[in-house]
Coordinates of C-alpha atoms in Angstrom, one line a residue:
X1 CA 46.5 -36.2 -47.4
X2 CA 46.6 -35.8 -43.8
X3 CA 46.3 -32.3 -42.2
X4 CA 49.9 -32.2 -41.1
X5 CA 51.0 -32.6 -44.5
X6 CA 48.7 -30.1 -46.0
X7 CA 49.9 -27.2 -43.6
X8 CA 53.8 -28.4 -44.7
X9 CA 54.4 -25.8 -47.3
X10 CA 53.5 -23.3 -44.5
X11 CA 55.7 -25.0 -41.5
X12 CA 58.9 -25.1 -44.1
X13 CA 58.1 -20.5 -43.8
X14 CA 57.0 -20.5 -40.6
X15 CA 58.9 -22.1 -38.3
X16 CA 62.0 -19.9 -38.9
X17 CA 60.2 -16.9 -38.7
X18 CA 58.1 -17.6 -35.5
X19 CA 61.9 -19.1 -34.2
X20 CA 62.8 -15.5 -35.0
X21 CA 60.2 -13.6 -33.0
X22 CA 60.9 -16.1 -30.1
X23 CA 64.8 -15.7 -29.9
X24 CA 64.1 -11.8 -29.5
X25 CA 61.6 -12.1 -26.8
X26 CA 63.3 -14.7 -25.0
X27 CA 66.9 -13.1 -25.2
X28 CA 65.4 -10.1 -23.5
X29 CA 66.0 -12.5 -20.5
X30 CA 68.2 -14.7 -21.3
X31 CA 70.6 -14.9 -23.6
X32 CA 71.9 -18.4 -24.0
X33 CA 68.3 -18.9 -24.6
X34 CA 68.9 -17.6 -28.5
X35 CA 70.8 -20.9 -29.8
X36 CA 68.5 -23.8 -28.5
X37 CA 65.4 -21.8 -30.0
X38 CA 67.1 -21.4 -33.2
X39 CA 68.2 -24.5 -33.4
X40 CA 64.7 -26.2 -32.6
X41 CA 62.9 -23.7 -35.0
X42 CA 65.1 -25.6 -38.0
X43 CA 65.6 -28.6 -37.1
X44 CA 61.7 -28.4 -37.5
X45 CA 61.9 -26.5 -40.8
X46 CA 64.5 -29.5 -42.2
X47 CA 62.1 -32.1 -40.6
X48 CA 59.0 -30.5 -42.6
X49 CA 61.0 -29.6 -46.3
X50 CA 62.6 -33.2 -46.1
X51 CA 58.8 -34.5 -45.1
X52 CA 57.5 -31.8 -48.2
X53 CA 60.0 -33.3 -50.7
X54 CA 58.7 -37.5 -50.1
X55 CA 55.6 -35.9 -50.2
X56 CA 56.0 -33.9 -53.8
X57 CA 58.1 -37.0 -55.1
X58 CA 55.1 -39.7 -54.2
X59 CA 52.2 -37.3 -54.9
X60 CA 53.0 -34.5 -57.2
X61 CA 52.8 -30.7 -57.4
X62 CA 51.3 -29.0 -54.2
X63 CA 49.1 -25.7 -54.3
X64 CA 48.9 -24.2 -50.7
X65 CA 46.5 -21.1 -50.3
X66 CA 47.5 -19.3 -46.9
X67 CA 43.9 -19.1 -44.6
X68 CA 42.1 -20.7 -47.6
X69 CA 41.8 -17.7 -49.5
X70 CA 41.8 -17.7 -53.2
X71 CA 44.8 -15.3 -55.1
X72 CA 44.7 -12.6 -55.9
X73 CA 43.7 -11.8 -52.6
X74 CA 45.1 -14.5 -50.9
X75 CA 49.0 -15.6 -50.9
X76 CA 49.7 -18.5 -52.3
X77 CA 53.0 -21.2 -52.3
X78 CA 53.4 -23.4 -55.1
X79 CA 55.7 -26.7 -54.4
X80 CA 57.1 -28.3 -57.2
X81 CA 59.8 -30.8 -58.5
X82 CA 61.8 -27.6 -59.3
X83 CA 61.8 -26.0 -56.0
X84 CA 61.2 -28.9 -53.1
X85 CA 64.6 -29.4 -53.5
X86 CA 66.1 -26.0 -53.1
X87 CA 63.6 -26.0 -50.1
X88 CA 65.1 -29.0 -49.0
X89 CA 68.9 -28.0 -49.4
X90 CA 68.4 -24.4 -47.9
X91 CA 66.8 -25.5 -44.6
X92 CA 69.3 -28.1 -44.2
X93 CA 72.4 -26.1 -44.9
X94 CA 71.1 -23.3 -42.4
X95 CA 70.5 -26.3 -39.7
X96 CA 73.8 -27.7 -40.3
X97 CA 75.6 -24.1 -40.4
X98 CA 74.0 -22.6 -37.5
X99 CA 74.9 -25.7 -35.0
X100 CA 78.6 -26.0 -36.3
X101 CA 79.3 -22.1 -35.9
X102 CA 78.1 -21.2 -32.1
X103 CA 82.2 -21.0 -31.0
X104 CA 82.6 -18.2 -33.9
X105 CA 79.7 -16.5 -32.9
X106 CA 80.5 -16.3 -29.4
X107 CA 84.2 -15.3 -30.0
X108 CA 83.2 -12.7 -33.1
X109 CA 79.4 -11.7 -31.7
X110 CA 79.6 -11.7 -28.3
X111 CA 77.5 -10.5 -26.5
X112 CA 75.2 -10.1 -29.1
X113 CA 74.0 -13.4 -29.6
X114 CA 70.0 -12.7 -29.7
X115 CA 70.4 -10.2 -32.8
X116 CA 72.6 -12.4 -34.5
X117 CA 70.4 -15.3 -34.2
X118 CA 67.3 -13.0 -35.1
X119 CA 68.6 -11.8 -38.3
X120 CA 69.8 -15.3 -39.1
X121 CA 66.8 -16.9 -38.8
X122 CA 65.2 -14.2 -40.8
X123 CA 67.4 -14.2 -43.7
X124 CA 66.6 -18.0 -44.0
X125 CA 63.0 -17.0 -43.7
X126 CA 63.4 -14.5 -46.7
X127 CA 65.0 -17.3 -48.9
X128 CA 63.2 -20.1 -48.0
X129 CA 59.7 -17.8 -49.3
X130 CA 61.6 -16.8 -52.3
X131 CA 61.4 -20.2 -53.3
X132 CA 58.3 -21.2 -52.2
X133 CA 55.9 -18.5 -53.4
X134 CA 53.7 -18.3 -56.3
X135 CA 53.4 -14.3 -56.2
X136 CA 55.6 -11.9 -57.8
X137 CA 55.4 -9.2 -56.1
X138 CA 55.5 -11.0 -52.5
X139 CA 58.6 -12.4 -54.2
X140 CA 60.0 -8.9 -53.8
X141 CA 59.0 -8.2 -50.6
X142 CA 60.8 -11.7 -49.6
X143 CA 64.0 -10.2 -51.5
X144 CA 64.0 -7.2 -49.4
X145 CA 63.0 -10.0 -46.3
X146 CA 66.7 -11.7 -47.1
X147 CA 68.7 -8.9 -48.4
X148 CA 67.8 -6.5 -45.5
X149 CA 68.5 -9.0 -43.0
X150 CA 71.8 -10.3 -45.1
X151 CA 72.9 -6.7 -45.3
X152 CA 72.9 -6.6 -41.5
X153 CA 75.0 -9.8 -41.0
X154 CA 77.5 -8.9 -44.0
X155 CA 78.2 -5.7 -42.2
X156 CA 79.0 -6.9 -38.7
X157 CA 82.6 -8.1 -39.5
X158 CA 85.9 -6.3 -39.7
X159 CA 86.1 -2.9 -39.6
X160 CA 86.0 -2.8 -43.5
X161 CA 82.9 -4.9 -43.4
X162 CA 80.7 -1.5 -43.2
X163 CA 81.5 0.0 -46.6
X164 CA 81.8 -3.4 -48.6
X165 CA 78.1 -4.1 -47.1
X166 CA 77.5 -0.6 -48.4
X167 CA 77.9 -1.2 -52.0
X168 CA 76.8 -4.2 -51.7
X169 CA 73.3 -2.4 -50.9
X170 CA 73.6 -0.3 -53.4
X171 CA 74.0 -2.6 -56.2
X172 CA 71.4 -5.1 -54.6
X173 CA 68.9 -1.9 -54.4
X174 CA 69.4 -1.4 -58.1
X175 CA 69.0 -5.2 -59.0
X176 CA 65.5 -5.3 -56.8
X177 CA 64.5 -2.1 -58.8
X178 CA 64.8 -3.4 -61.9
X179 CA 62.9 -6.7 -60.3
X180 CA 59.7 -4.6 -59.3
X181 CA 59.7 -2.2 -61.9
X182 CA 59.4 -5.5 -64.6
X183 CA 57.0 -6.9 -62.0
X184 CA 55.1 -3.4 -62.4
X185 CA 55.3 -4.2 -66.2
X186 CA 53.8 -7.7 -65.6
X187 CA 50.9 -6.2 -63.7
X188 CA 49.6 -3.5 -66.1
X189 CA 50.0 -6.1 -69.2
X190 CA 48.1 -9.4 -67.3
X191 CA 46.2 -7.6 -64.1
X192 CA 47.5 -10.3 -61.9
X193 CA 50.4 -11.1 -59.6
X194 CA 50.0 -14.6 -59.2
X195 CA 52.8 -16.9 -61.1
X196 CA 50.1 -19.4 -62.9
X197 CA 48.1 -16.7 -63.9
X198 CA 50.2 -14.6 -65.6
X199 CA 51.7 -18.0 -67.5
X200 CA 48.6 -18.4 -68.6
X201 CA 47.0 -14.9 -69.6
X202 CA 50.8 -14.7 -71.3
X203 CA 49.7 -17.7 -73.1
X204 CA 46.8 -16.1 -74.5
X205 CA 48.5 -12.6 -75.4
X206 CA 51.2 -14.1 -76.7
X207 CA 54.5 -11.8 -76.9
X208 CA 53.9 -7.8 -76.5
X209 CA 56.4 -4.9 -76.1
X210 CA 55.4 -4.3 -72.6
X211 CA 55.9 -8.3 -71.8
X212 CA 59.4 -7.8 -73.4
X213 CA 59.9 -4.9 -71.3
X214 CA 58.9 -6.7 -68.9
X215 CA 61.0 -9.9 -69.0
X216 CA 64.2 -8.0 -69.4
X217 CA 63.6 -6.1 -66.5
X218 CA 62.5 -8.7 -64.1
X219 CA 65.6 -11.0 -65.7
X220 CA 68.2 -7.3 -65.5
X221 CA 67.5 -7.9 -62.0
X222 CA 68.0 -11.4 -60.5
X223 CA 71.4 -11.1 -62.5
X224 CA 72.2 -8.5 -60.8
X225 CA 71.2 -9.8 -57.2
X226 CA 73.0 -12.9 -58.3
X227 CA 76.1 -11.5 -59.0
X228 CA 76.4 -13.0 -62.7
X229 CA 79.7 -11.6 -64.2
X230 CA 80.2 -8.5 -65.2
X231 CA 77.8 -7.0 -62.1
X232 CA 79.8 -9.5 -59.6
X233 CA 82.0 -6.5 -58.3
X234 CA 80.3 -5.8 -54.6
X235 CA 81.0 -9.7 -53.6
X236 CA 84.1 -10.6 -53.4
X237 CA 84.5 -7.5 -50.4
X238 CA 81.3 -8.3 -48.9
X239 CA 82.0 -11.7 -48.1
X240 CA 85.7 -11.3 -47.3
X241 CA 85.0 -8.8 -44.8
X242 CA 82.2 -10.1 -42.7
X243 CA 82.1 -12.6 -40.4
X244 CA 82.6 -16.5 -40.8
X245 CA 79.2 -17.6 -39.4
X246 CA 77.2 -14.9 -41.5
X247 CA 79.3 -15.6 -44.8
X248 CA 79.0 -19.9 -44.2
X249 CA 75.0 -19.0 -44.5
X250 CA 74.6 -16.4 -47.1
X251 CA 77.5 -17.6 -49.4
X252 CA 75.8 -21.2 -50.2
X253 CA 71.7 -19.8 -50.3
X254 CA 72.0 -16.2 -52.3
X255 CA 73.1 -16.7 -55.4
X256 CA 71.5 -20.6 -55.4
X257 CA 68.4 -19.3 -54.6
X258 CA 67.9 -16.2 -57.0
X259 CA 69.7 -19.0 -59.9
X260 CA 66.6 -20.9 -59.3
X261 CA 64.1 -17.7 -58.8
X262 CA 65.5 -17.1 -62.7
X263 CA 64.3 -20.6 -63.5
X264 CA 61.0 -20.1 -62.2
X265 CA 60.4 -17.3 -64.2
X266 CA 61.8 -18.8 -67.4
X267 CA 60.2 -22.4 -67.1
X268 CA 56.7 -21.3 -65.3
X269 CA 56.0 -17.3 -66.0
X270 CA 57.0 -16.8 -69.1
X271 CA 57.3 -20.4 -70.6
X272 CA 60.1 -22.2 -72.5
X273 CA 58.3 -21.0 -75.9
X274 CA 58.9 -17.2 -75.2
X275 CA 62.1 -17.0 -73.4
X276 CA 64.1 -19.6 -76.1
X277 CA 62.2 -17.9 -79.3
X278 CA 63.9 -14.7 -78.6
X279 CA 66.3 -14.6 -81.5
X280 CA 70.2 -13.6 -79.7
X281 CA 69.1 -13.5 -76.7
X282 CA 69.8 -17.2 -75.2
X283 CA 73.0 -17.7 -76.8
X284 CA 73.9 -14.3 -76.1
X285 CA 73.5 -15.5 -72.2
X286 CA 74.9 -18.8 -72.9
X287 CA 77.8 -16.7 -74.3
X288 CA 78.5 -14.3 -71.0
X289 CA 78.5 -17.4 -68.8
X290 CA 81.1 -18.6 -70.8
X291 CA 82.9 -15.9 -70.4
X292 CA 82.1 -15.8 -66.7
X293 CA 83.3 -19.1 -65.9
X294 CA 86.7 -18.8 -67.3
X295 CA 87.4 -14.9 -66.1
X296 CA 86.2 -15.6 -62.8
X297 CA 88.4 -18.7 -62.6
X298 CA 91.5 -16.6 -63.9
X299 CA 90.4 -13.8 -61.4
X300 CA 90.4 -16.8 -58.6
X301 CA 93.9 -17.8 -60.2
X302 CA 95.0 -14.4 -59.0
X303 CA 93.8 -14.0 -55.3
X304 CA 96.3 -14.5 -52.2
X305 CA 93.4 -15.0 -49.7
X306 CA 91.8 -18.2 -49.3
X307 CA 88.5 -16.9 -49.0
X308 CA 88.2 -14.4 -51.1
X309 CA 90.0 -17.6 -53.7
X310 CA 86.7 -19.3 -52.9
X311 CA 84.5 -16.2 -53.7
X312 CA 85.2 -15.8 -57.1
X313 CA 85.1 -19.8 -57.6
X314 CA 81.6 -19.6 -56.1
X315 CA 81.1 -16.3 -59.0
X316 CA 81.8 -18.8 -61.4
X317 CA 79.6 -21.4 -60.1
X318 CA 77.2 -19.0 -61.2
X319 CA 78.3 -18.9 -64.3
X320 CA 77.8 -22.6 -64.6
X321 CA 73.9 -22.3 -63.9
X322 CA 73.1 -19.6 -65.8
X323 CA 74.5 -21.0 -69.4
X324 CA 72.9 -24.1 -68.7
X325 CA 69.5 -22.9 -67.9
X326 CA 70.0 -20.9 -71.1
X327 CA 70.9 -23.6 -73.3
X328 CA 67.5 -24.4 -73.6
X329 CA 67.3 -27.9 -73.6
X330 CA 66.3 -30.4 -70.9
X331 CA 70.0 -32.0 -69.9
X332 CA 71.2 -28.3 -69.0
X333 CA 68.2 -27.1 -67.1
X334 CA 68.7 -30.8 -65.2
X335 CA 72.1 -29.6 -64.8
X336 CA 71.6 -25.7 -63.4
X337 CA 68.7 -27.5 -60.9
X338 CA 70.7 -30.2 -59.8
X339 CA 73.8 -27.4 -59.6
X340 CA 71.5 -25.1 -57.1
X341 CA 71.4 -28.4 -54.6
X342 CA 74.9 -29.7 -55.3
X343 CA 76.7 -25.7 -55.1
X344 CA 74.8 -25.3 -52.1
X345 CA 76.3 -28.1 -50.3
X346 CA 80.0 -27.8 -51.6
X347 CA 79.7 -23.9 -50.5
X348 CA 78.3 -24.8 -47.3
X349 CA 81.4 -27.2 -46.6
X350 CA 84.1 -24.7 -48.0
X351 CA 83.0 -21.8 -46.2
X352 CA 82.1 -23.5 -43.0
X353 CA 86.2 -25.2 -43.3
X354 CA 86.9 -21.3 -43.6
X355 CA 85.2 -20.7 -40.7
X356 CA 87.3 -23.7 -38.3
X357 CA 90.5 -21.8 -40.0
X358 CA 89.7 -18.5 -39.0
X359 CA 88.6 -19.3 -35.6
X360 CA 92.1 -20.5 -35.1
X361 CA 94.2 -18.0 -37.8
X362 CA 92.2 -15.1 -38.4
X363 CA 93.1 -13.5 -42.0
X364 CA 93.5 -16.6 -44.2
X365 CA 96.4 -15.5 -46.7
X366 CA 97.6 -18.3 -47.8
X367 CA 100.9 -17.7 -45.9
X368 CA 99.5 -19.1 -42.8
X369 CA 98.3 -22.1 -44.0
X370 CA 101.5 -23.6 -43.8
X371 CA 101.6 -26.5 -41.8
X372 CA 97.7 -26.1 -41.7
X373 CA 97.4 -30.2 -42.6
X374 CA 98.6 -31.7 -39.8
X375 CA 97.3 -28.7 -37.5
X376 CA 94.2 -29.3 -38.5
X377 CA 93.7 -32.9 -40.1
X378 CA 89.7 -33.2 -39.5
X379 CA 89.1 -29.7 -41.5
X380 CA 91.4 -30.0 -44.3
X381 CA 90.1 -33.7 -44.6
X382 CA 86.8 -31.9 -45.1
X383 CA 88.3 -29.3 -47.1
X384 CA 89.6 -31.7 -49.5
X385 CA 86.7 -33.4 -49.8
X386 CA 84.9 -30.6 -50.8
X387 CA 87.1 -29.3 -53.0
X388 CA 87.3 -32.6 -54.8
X389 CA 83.4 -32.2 -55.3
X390 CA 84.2 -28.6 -56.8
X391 CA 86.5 -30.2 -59.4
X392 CA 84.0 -32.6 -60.4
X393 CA 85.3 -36.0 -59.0
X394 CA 83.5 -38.5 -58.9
X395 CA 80.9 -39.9 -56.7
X396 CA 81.3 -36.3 -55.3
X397 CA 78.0 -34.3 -56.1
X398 CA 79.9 -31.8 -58.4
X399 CA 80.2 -34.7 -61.0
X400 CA 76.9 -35.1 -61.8
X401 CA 75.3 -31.8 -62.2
X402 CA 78.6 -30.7 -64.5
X403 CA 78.2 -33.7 -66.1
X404 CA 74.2 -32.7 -67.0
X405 CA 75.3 -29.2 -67.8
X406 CA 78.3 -30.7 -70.4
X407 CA 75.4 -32.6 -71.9
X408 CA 73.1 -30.1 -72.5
X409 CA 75.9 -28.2 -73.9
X410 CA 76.9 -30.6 -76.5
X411 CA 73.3 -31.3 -77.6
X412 CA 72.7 -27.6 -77.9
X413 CA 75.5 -27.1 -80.1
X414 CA 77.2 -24.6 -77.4
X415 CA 80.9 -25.8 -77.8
X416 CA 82.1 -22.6 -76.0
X417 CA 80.4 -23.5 -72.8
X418 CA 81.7 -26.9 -72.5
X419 CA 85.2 -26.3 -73.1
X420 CA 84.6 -22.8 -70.3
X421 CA 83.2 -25.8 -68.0
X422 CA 86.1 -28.4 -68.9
X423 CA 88.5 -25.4 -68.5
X424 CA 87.3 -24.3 -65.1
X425 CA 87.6 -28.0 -63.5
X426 CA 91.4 -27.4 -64.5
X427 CA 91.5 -24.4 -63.1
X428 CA 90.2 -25.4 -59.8
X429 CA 92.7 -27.8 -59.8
X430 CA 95.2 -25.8 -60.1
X431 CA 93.6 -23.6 -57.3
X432 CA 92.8 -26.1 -54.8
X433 CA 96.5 -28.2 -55.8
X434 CA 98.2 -24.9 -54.7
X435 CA 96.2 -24.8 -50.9
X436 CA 96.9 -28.2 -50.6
X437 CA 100.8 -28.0 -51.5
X438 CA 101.3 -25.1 -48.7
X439 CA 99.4 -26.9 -46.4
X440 CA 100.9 -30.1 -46.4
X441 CA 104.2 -29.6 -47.6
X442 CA 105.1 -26.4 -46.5
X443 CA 107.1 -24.9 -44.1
X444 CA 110.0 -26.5 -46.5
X445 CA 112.3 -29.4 -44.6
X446 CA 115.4 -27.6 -42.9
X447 CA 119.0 -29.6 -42.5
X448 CA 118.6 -33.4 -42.1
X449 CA 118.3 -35.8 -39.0
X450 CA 120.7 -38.1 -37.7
X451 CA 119.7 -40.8 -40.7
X452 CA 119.8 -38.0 -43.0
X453 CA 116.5 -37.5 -44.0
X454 CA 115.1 -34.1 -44.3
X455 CA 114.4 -32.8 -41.1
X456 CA 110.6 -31.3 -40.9
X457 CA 109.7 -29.5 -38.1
X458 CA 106.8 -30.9 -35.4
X459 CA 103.5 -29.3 -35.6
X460 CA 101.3 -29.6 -32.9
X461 CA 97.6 -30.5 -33.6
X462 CA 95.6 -27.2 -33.0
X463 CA 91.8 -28.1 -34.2
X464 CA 88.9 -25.9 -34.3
X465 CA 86.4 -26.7 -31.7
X466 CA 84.4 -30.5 -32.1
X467 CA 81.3 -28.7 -32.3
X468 CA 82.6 -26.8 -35.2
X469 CA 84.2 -29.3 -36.9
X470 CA 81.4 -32.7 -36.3
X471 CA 79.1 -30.8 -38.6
X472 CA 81.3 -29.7 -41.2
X473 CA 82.9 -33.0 -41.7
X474 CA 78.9 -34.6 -42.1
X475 CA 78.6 -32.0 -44.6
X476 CA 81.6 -32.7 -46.6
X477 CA 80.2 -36.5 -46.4
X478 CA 76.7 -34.8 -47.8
X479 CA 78.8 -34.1 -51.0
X480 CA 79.4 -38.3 -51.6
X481 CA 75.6 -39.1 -50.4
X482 CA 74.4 -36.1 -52.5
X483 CA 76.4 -37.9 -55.6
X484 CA 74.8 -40.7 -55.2
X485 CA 71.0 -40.2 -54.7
X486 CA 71.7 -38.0 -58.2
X487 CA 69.7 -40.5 -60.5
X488 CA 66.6 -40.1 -57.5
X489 CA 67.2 -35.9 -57.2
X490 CA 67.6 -35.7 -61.0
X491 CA 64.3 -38.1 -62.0
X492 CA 62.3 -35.2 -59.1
X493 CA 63.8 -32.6 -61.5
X494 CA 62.7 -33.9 -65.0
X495 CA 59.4 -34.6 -63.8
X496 CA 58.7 -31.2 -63.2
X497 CA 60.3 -29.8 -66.1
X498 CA 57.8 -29.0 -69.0
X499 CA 57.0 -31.3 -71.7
X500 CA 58.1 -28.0 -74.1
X501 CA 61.4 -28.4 -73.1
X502 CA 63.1 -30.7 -75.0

């Protein structure tokens, strides 16, 4: 292994965060300075997680000790088939979001650019370390990293912006407290912090009270921060009310990345053995996301905004991954994985098609999307094409993650969660049928012409910006190229999926 590749795990971290430090020293002079920096500092990131993932798929599982030091007193990142992906899919929808959104920055920001950037760059820090470290408790402090940092952007938006990003910090304080106060439960029980440890001094001890207090704490807590239904309430405001740029980033890594945190700590922590042994408790979960996916969908069936429409479809793409990695069985934990990559990407090209309408509508109540197709042909191209993927069409990605997660369903007996998952694709159908109808059909035909067909009025082509809309149409063609490396993404997946799971 060369030494380029060895110090990989730490690039993928570090690069954003130095980018971060630079961008505020350098805006101090200059202030067009802020977007070339960032956009260096991850293009390098993507290079190095893209370089990480060959790597992991040739050569296996990759321990990195930061300065050589051993844990516990050294920090540690742990690289796996589970999370090289999620690496991989969170640096590259940052990239890709950050260089399509600099004419919304500089028309909702301005002036500001430097602090935007900053925060930016260390919000994608703070997630990018969730999902590579091998240390509970830094696993907090990376938490606070991305939520403080995600508070701020949430919170520069309308003038409602403030108090939505107000309760969103309050219920996100409460999730992390039940996080560290399990993770304080972990420590007294095993004396150790680091991940491998404590699965295998739990291996030893076997299951205890304070374990089990433990594990529902720690779990009470990324549900939370996830916004799994019923404890979904602060999102919908906070992401309708802040800004296009900041939402297009957080919307497609927060609730990915703290889906696959929850994985981690079933699959490697605690084990397959003591998390699916645990009498109600799985199908209990596999129930609520059920429940999730089809009252979030109704609650989407209800909305008259387009992106708050999308919020609660991306609440009950949550739903999705939490039942499967609860079904306990191989083809639904293949299914919530490939789901974290796949959700990623179709948010990322929905909420950055948001962004292109807003620049040019503001508010996006449905009532001014009439007319919005041949306005704006490249982004509701895009639009379409992610919301295709969202259904489950195939070669789209969306196909072949539900597909994984209606398998593991079925072979776990879970009949409720299958029809919830079937049900939803119907429902987004009916969702995305009704945005495509009053975009393309709508304003209604008045009178007729001189032949006597229907007389439509002429709308004038009124695009978003090229450098808004070049990357968002590559990532709606992501969603076909993710769909069809599946088979590659989903043999990285099993591999590192223990041999307990069946």
């Amino acid at each position: 292994m060369s030494s380029l590749t060895q110090q990989l795990p730490a690039l993928v971290v570090g690069l954003p965060f130095f980018s971060a430090m630079a961008v505020t020293l350098l805006t101090w002079r200059n202030r067009d300075a802020a977007f070339p920096v960032a956009l260096i500092g991850l293009a390098l990131c993507a290079a190095a997680s893209l370089a990480l993932s060959i790597h992991i798929a040739t050569d296996g599982p990759v321990i990195y000790r930061m300065g050589g030091w051993e844990p516990p007193m050294g920090i540690s990142f742990y690289v796996d088939g589970l999370n090289v992906l999620v690496l991989a899919i969170i640096s590259f929808v940052a990239l890709v979001n950050l260089s399509g959104t600099r004419p919304a920055v500089r028309l909702e920001y301005a002036g500001k650019d430097g602090s935007f950037y900053t925060l930016y760059l260390l919000c994608v820090t703070g997630h990018l370390g969730m999902v590579i470290t091998s240390d509970v408790f830094n696993l907090y402090v990376l938490i606070e990293i991305a939520a403080l940092s995600g508070y701020a952007l949430l919170g520069w938006g309308s003038s409602r912006a403030p108090l939505s990003t107000l309760n969103y910090l309050f219920i996100g304080v409460i999730g992390a407290s039940f996080y560290l106060l399990g993770v304080g439960f972990l420590y007294i029980q095993t004396g150790s912090l680091n991940m491998l440890d404590i699965a295998g001094i739990i291996q030893i001890l076997g299951v205890t009270p304070t374990l089990t207090a433990a594990f529902g704490l720690i779990m009470s807590g990324i549900l939370i921060k996830m916004a799994f239904f019923p404890a979904h309430g602060w999102l919908p405001n906070a992401y309708c009310h802040a800004g296009s740029p900041a939402v297009s980033l957080i919307a497609p890594m927060t609730t990915k990345v703290m889906v696959y945190v929850m994985v981690r700590m079933m699959l490697t922590v605690f084990s397959p053995k003591l998390v699916f042994d645990r009498g109600l408790l799985p199908d209990l979960m596999v129930l609520m996301a059920s429940a999730a996916i089809v009252i979030c969908g109704l609650m989407a069936l209800s909305a008259k905004n387009l992106k708050r429409m999308l919020t609660y479809v991306l609440i009950t793409e949550v739903g999705y991954m939490v039942g499967g990695a609860w079904l306990g069985n191989r083809a639904g934990m293949t299914g919530t994985v490939l789901h974290v990559v796949n959700d990623a990407a179709m948010t990322l090209t929905m909420f950055m098609a948001v962004g292109c309408l807003s620049y040019k509508f503001g508010k996006l109540d449905y009532k001014k999307l009439q007319g919005v197709f041949p306005k704006m042909p490249f982004t509701m191209s895009a639009f379409v094409l992610g919301a295709i993927a969202m259904i489950g069409v195939p070669p789209t990605c969306g196909f072949f993650s539900k597909w994984y997660l209606i398998l593991g369903g079925l072979e776990a007996g879970h009949i409720e969660f299958v029809v919830a998952l079937i049900l939803s694709s119907l429902i987004n159908v009916v969702l995305f049928f009704k945005v495509f109808e009053i975009g393309f059909f709508e304003p209604w035909p008045e009178g007729t012409d001189s032949h006597g067909h229907p007389h439509r009025p002429a709308i004038a082509m009124r695009e978003a910006p090229a450098s808004m809309v070049a990357p968002l149409v590559v990532s709606a063609l992501a969603l076909v190229g993710l769909g069809l490396m599946n088979s590659k993404l989903v043999a990285i997946i099993e591999n590192a999926l223990p041999a307990s799971l069946y």
